[in-house]
CSV table of N, CA and C in Angstrom, one decimal:
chain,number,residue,atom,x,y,z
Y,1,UNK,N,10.3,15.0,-9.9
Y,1,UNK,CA,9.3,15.4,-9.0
Y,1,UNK,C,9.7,14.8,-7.6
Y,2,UNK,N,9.0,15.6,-6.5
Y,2,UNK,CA,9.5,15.3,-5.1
Y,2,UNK,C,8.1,14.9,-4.5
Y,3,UNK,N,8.2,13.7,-3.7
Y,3,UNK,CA,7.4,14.3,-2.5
Y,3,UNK,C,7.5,13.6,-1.5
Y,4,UNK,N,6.8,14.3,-0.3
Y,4,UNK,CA,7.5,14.1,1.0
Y,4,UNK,C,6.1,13.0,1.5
Y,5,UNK,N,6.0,11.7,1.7
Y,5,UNK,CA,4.3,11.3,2.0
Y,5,UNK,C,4.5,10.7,3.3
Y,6,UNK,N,3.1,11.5,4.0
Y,6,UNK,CA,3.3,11.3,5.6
Y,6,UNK,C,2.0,10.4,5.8
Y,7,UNK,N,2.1,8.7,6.5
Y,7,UNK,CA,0.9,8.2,6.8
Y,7,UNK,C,0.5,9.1,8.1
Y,8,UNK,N,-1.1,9.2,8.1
Y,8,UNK,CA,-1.6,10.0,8.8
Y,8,UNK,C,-2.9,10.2,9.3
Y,9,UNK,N,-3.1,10.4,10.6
Y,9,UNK,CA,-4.3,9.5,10.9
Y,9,UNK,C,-5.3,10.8,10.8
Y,10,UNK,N,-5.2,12.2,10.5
Y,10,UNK,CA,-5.8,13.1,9.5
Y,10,UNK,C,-5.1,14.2,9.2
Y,11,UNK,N,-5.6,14.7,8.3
Y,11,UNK,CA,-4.8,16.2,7.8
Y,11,UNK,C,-5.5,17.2,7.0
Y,12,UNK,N,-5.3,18.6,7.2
Y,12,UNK,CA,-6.1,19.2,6.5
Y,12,UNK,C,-5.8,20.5,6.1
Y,13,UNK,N,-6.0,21.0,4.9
Y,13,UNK,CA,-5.2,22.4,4.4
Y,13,UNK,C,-6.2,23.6,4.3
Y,14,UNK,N,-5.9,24.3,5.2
Y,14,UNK,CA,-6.6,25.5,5.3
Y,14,UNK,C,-6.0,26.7,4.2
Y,15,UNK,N,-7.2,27.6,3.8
Y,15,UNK,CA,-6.6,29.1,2.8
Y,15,UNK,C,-7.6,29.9,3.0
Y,16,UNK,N,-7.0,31.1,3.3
Y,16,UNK,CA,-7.9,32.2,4.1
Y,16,UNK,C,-8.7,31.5,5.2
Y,17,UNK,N,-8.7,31.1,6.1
Y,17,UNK,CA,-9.1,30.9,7.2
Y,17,UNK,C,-10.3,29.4,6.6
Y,18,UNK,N,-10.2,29.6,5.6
Y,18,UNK,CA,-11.2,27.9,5.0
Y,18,UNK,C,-10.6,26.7,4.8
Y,19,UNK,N,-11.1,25.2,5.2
Y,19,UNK,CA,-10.4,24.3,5.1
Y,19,UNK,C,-11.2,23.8,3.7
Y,20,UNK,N,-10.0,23.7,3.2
Y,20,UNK,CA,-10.2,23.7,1.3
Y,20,UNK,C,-10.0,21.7,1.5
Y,21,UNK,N,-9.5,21.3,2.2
Y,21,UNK,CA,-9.6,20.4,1.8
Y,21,UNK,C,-9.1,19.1,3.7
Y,22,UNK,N,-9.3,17.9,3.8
Y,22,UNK,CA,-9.1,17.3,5.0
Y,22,UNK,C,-9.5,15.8,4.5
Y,23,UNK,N,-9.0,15.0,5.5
Y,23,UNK,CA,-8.9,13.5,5.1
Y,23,UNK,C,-8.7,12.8,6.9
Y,24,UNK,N,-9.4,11.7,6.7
Y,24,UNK,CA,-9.6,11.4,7.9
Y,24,UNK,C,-7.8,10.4,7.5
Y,25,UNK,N,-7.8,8.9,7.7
Y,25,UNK,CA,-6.7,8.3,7.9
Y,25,UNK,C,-6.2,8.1,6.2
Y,26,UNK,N,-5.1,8.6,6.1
Y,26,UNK,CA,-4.3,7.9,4.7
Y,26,UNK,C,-3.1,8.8,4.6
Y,27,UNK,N,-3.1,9.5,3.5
Y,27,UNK,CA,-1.7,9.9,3.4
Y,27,UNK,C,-1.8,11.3,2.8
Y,28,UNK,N,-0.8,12.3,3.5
Y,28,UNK,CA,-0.4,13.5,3.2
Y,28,UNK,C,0.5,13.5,2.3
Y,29,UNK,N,0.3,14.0,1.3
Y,29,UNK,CA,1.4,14.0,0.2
Y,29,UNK,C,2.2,15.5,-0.1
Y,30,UNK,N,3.0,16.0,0.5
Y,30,UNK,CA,3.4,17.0,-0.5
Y,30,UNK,C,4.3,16.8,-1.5
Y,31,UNK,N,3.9,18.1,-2.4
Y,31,UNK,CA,4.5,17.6,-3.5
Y,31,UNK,C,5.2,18.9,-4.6
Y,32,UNK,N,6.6,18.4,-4.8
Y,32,UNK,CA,7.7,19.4,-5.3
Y,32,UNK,C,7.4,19.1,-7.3
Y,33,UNK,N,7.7,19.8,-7.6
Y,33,UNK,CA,7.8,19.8,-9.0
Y,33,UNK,C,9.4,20.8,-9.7
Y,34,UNK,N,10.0,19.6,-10.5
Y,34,UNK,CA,11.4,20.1,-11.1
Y,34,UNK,C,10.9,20.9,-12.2
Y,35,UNK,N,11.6,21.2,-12.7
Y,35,UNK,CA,11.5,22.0,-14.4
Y,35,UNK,C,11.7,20.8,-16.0
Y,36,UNK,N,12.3,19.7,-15.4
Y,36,UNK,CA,12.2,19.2,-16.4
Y,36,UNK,C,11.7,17.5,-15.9
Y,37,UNK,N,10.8,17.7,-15.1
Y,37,UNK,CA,9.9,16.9,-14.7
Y,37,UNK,C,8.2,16.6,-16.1
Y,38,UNK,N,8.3,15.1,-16.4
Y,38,UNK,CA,7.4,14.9,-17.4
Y,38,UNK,C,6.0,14.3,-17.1
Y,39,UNK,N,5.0,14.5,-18.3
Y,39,UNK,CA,3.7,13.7,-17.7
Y,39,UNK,C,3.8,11.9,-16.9
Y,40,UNK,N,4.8,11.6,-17.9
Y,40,UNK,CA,5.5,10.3,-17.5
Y,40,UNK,C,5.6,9.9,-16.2
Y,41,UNK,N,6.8,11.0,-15.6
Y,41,UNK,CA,7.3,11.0,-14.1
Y,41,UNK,C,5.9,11.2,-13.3
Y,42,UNK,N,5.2,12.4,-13.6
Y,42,UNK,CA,4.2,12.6,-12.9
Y,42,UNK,C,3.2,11.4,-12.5
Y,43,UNK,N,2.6,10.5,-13.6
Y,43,UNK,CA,2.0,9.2,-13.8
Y,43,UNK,C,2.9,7.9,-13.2
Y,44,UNK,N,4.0,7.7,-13.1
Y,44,UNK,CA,4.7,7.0,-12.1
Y,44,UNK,C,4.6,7.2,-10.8
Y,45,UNK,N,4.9,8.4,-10.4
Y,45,UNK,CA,4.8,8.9,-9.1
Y,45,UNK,C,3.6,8.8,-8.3
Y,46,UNK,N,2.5,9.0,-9.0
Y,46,UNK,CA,1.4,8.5,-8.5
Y,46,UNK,C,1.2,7.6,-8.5
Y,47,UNK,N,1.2,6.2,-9.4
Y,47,UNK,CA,1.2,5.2,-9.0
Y,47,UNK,C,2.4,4.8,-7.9
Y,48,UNK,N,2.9,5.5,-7.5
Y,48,UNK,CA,4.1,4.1,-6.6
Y,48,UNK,C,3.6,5.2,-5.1
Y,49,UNK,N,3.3,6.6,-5.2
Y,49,UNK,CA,2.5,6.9,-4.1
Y,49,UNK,C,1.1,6.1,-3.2
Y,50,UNK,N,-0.3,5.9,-4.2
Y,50,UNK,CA,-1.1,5.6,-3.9
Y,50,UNK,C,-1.0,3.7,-3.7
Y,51,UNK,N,0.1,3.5,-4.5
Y,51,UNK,CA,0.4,1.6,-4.3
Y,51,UNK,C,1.1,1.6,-3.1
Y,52,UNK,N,1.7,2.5,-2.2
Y,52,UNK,CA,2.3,2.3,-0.6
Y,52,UNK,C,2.0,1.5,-0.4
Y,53,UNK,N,2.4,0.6,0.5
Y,53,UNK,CA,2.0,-0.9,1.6
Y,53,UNK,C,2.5,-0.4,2.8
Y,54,UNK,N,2.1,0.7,3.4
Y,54,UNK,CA,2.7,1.2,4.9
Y,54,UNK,C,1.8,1.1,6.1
Y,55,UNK,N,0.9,0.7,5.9
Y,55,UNK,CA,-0.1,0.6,7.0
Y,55,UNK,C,0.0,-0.5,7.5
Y,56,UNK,N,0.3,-0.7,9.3
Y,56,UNK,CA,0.7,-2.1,9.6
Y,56,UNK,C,-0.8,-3.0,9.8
Y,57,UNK,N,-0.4,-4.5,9.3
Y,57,UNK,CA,-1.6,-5.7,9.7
Y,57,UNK,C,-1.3,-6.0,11.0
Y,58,UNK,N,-2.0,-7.4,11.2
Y,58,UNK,CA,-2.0,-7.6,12.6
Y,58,UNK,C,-0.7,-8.1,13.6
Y,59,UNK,N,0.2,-8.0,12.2
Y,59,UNK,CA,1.4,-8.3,12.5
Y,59,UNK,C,2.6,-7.6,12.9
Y,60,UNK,N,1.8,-6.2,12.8
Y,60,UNK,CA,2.7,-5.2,12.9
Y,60,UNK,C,3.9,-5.2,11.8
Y,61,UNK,N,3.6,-5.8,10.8
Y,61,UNK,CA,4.6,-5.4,9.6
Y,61,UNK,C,3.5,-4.3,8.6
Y,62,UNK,N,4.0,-3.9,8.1
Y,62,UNK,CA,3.5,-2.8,6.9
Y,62,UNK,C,3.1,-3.6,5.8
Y,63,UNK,N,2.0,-3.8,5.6
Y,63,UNK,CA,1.5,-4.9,4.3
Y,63,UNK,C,0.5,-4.4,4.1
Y,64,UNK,N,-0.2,-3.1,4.4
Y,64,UNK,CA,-1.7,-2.8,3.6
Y,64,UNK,C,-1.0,-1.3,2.8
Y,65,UNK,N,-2.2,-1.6,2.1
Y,65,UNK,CA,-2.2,0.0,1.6
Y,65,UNK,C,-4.0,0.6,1.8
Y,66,UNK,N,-3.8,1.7,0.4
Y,66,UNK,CA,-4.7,2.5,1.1
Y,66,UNK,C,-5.9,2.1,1.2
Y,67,UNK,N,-6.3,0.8,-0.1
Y,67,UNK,CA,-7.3,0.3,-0.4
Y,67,UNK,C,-7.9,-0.7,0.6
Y,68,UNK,N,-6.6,-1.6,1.5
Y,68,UNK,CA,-6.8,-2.1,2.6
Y,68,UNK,C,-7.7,-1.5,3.9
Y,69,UNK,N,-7.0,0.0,3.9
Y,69,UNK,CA,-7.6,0.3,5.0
Y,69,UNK,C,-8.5,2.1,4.7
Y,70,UNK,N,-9.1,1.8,3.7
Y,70,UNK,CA,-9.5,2.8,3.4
Y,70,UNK,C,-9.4,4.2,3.2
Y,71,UNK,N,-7.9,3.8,2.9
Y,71,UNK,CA,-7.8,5.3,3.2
Y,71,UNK,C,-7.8,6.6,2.3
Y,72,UNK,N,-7.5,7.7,2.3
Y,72,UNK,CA,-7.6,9.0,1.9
Y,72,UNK,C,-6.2,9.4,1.5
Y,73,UNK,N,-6.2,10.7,0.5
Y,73,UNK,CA,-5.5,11.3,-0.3
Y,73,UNK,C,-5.7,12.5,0.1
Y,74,UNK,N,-4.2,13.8,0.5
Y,74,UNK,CA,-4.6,15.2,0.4
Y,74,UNK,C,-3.3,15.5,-0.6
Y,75,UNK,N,-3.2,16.0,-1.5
Y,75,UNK,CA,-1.9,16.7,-1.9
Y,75,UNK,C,-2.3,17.9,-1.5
Y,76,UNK,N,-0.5,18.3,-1.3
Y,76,UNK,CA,-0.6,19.8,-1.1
Y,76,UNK,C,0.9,20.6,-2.3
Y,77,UNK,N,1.0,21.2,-3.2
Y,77,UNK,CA,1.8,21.8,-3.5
Y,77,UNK,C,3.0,22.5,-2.7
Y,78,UNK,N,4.0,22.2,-2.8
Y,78,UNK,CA,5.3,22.9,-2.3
Y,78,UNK,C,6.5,23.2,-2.7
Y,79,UNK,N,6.8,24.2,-3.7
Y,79,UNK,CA,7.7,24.3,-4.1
Y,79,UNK,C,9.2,24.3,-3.4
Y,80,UNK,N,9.0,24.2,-1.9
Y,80,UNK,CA,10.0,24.6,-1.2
Y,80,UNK,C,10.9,23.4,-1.3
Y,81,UNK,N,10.3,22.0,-1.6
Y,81,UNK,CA,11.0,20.7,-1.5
Y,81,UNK,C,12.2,21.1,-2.7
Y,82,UNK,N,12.2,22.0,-3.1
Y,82,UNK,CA,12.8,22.0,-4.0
Y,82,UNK,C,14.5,23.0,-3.6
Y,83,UNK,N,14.1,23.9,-2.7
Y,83,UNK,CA,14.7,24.7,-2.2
Y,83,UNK,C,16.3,24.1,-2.0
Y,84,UNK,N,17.4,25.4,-2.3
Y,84,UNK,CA,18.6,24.7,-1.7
Y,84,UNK,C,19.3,25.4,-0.9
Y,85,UNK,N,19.6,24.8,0.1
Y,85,UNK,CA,20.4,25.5,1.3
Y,85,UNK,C,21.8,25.1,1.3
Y,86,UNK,N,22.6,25.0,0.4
Y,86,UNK,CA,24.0,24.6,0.4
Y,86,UNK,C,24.8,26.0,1.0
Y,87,UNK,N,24.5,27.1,0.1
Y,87,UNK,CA,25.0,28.1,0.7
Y,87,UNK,C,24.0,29.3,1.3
Y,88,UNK,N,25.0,30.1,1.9
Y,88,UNK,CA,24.3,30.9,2.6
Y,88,UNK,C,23.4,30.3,4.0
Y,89,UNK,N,22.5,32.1,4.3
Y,89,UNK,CA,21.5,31.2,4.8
Y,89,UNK,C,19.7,31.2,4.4
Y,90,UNK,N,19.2,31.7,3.6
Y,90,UNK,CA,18.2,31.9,2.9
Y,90,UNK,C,18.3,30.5,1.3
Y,91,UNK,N,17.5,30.2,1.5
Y,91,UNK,CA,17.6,28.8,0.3
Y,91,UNK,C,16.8,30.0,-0.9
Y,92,UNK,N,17.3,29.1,-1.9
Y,92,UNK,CA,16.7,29.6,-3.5
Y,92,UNK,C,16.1,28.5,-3.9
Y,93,UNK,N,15.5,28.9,-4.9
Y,93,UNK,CA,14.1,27.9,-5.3
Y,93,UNK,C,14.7,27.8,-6.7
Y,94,UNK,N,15.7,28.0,-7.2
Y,94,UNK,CA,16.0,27.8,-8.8
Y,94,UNK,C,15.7,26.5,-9.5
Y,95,UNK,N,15.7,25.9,-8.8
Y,95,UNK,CA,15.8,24.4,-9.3
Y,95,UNK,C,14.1,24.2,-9.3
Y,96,UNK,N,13.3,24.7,-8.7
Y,96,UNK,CA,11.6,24.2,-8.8
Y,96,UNK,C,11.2,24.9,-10.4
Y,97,UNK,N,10.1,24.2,-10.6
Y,97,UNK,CA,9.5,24.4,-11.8
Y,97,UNK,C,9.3,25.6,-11.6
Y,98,UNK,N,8.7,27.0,-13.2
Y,98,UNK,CA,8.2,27.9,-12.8
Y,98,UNK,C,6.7,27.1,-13.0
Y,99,UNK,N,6.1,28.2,-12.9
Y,99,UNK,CA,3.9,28.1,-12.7
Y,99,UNK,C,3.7,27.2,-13.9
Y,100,UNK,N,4.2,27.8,-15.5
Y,100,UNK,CA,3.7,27.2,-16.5
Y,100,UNK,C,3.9,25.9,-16.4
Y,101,UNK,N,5.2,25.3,-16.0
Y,101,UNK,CA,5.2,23.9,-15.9
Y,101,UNK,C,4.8,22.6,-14.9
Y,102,UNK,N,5.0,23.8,-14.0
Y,102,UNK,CA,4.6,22.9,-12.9
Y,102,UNK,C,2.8,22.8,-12.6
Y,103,UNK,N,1.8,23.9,-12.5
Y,103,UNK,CA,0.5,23.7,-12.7
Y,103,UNK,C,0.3,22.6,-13.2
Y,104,UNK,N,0.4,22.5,-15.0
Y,104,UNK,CA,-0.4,21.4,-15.5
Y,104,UNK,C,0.2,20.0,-14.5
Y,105,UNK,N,1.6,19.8,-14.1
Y,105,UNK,CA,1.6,18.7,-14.0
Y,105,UNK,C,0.9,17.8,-12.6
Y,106,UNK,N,1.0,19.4,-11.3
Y,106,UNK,CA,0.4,19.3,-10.0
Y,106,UNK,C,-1.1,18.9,-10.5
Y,107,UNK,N,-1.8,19.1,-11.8
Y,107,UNK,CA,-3.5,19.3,-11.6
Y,107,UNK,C,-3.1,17.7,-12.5
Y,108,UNK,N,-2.1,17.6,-12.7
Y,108,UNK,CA,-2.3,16.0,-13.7
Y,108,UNK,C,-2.3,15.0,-12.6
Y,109,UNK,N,-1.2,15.2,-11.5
Y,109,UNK,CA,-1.2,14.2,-10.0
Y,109,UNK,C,-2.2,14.2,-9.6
Y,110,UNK,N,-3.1,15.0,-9.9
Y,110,UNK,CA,-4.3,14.9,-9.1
Y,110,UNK,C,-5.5,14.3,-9.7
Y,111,UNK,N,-5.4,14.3,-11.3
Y,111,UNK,CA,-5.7,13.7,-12.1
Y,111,UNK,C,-5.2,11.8,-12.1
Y,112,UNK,N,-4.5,11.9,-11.4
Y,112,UNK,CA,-3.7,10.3,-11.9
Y,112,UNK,C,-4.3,9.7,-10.5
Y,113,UNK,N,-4.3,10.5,-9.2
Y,113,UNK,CA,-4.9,9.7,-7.7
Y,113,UNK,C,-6.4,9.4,-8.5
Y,114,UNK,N,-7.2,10.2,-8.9
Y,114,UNK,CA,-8.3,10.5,-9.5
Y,114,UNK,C,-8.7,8.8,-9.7
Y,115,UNK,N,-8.1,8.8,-11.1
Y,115,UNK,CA,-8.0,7.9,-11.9
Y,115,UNK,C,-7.4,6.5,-11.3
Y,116,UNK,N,-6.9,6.5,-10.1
Y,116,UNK,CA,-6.4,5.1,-9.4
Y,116,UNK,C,-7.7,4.8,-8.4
Y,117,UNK,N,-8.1,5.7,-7.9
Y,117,UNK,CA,-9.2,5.3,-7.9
Y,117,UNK,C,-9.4,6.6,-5.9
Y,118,UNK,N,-8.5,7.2,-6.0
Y,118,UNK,CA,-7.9,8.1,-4.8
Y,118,UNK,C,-8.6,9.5,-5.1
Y,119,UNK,N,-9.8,10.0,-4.7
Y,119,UNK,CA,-10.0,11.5,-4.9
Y,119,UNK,C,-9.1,11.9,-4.1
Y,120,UNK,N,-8.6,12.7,-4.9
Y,120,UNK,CA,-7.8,14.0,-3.8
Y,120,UNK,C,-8.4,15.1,-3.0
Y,121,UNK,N,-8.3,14.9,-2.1
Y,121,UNK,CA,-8.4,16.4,-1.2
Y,121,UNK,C,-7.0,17.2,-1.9
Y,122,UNK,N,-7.3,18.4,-1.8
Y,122,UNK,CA,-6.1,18.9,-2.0
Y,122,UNK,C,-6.4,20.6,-1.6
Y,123,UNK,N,-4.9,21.2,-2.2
Y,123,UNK,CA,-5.3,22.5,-1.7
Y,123,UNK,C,-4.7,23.1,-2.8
Y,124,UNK,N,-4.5,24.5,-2.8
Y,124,UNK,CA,-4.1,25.4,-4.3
Y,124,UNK,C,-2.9,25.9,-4.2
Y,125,UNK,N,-2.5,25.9,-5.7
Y,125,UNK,CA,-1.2,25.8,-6.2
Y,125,UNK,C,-1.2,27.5,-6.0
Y,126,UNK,N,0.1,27.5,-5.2
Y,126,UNK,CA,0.8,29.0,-5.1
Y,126,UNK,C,0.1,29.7,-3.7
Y,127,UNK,N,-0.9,29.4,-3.5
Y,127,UNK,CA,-1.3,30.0,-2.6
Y,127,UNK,C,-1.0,29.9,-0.9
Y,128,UNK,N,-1.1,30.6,-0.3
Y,128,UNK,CA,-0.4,30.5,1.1
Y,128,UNK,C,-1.4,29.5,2.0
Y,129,UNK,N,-1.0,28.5,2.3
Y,129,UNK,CA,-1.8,27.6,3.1
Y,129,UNK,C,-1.2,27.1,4.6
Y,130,UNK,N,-1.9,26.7,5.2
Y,130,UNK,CA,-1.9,26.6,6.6
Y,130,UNK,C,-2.2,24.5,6.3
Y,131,UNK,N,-1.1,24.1,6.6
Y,131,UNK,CA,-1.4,22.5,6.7
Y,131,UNK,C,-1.3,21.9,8.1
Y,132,UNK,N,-2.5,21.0,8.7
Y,132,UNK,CA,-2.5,20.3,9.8
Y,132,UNK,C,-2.2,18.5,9.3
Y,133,UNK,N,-1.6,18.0,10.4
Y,133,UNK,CA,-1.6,16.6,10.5
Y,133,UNK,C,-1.5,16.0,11.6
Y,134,UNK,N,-1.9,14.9,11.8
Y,134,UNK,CA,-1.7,14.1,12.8
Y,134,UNK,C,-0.8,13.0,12.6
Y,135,UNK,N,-0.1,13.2,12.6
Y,135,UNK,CA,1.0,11.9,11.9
Y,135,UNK,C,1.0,10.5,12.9
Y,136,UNK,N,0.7,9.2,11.9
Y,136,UNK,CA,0.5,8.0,12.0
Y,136,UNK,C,1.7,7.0,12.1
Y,137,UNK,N,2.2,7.3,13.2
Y,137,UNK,CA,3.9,6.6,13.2
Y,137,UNK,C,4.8,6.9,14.2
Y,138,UNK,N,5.2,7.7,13.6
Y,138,UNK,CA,5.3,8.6,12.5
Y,138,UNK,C,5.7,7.3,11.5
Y,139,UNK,N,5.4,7.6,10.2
Y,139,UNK,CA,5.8,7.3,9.0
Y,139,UNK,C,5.8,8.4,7.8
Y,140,UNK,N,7.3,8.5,7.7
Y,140,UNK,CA,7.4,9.9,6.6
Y,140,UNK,C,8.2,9.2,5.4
Y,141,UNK,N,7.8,9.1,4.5
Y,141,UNK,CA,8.9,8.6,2.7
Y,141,UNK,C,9.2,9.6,1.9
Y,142,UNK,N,10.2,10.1,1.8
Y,142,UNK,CA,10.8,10.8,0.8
Y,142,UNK,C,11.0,10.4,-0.6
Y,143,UNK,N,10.0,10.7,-2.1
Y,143,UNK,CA,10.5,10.0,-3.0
Y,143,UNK,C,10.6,11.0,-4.0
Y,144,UNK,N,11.9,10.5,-4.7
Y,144,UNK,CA,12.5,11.7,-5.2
Y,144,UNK,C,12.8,10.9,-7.3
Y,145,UNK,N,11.6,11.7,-8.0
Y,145,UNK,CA,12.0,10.6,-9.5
Y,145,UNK,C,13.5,10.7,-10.0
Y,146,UNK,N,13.8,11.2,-9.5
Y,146,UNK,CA,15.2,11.6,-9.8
Y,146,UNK,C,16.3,10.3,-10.0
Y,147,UNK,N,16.0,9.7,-8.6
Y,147,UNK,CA,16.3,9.0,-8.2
Y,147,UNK,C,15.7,7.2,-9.2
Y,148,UNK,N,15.0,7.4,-9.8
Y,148,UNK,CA,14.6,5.9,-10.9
Y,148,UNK,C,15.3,6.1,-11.8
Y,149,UNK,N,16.0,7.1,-12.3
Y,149,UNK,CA,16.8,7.5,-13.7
Y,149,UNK,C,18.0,6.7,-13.9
């Protein structure tokens, strides 16, 4: 699993002209799904997402997280994290989950912020969405499970 998590001072995912979902300060998550990505990975990922310590104290070092400073949860699905541009110039998506695998495990991440104690805002899987943010930093983390193996 991929995802790209942006601290952020709001964000919000619009579909068909409706905002499905918005969050005042915390973190934008998008989020890629592999093919042979497991409930496991999934349940990891969310915990080491929602446990961030990226919000600076008075020290201007990064020592809070979201519980610190209240913050908010939006996932957004994106298969494109998955995308590869080595060749050509149009990327292929071969490497992302198809629907059957990737659904349950996007509604399980959402399930797992749930359960940490993070309702998700979120927006829907497959569908064409329009995402806003105000980025808080910037602070952008790329985390890739791939990469714990």
């Amino acid at each position: 699993m991929r995802a790209v998590l942006t601290r952020v001072s709001s964000a919000s995912v619009t579909i068909d002209g409706t905002v499905r979902g918005s969050i005042g300060r915390g973190f934008l998550i998008l989020l890629g799904i592999g093919p042979n990505d497991t409930p496991a990975l999934c349940r990891k990922l969310a915990e080491k997402c929602v446990g961030l310590r990226i919000f600076t104290d008075d020290q201007y070092k990064m020592n809070l997280g979201l519980s610190d400073v209240g913050g908010q949860v939006l996932v957004v699905s994106q298969f494109t994290l998955y995308g590869d541009c080595k060749k050509g110039r149009r990327p292929n998506f071969i490497n992302a989950a198809s629907p059957d695998v990737a659904i349950p495990l996007y509604e399980q991440f959402l399930d797992e912020c749930r359960a940490l104690g993070y309702a998700p805002q979120h927006g829907e899987f497959g569908a064409r969405m329009e995402v806003a943010s105000v980025n808080d930093g910037p602070v952008t983390l790329i985390l890739d499970t791939d990469d714990w193996v």
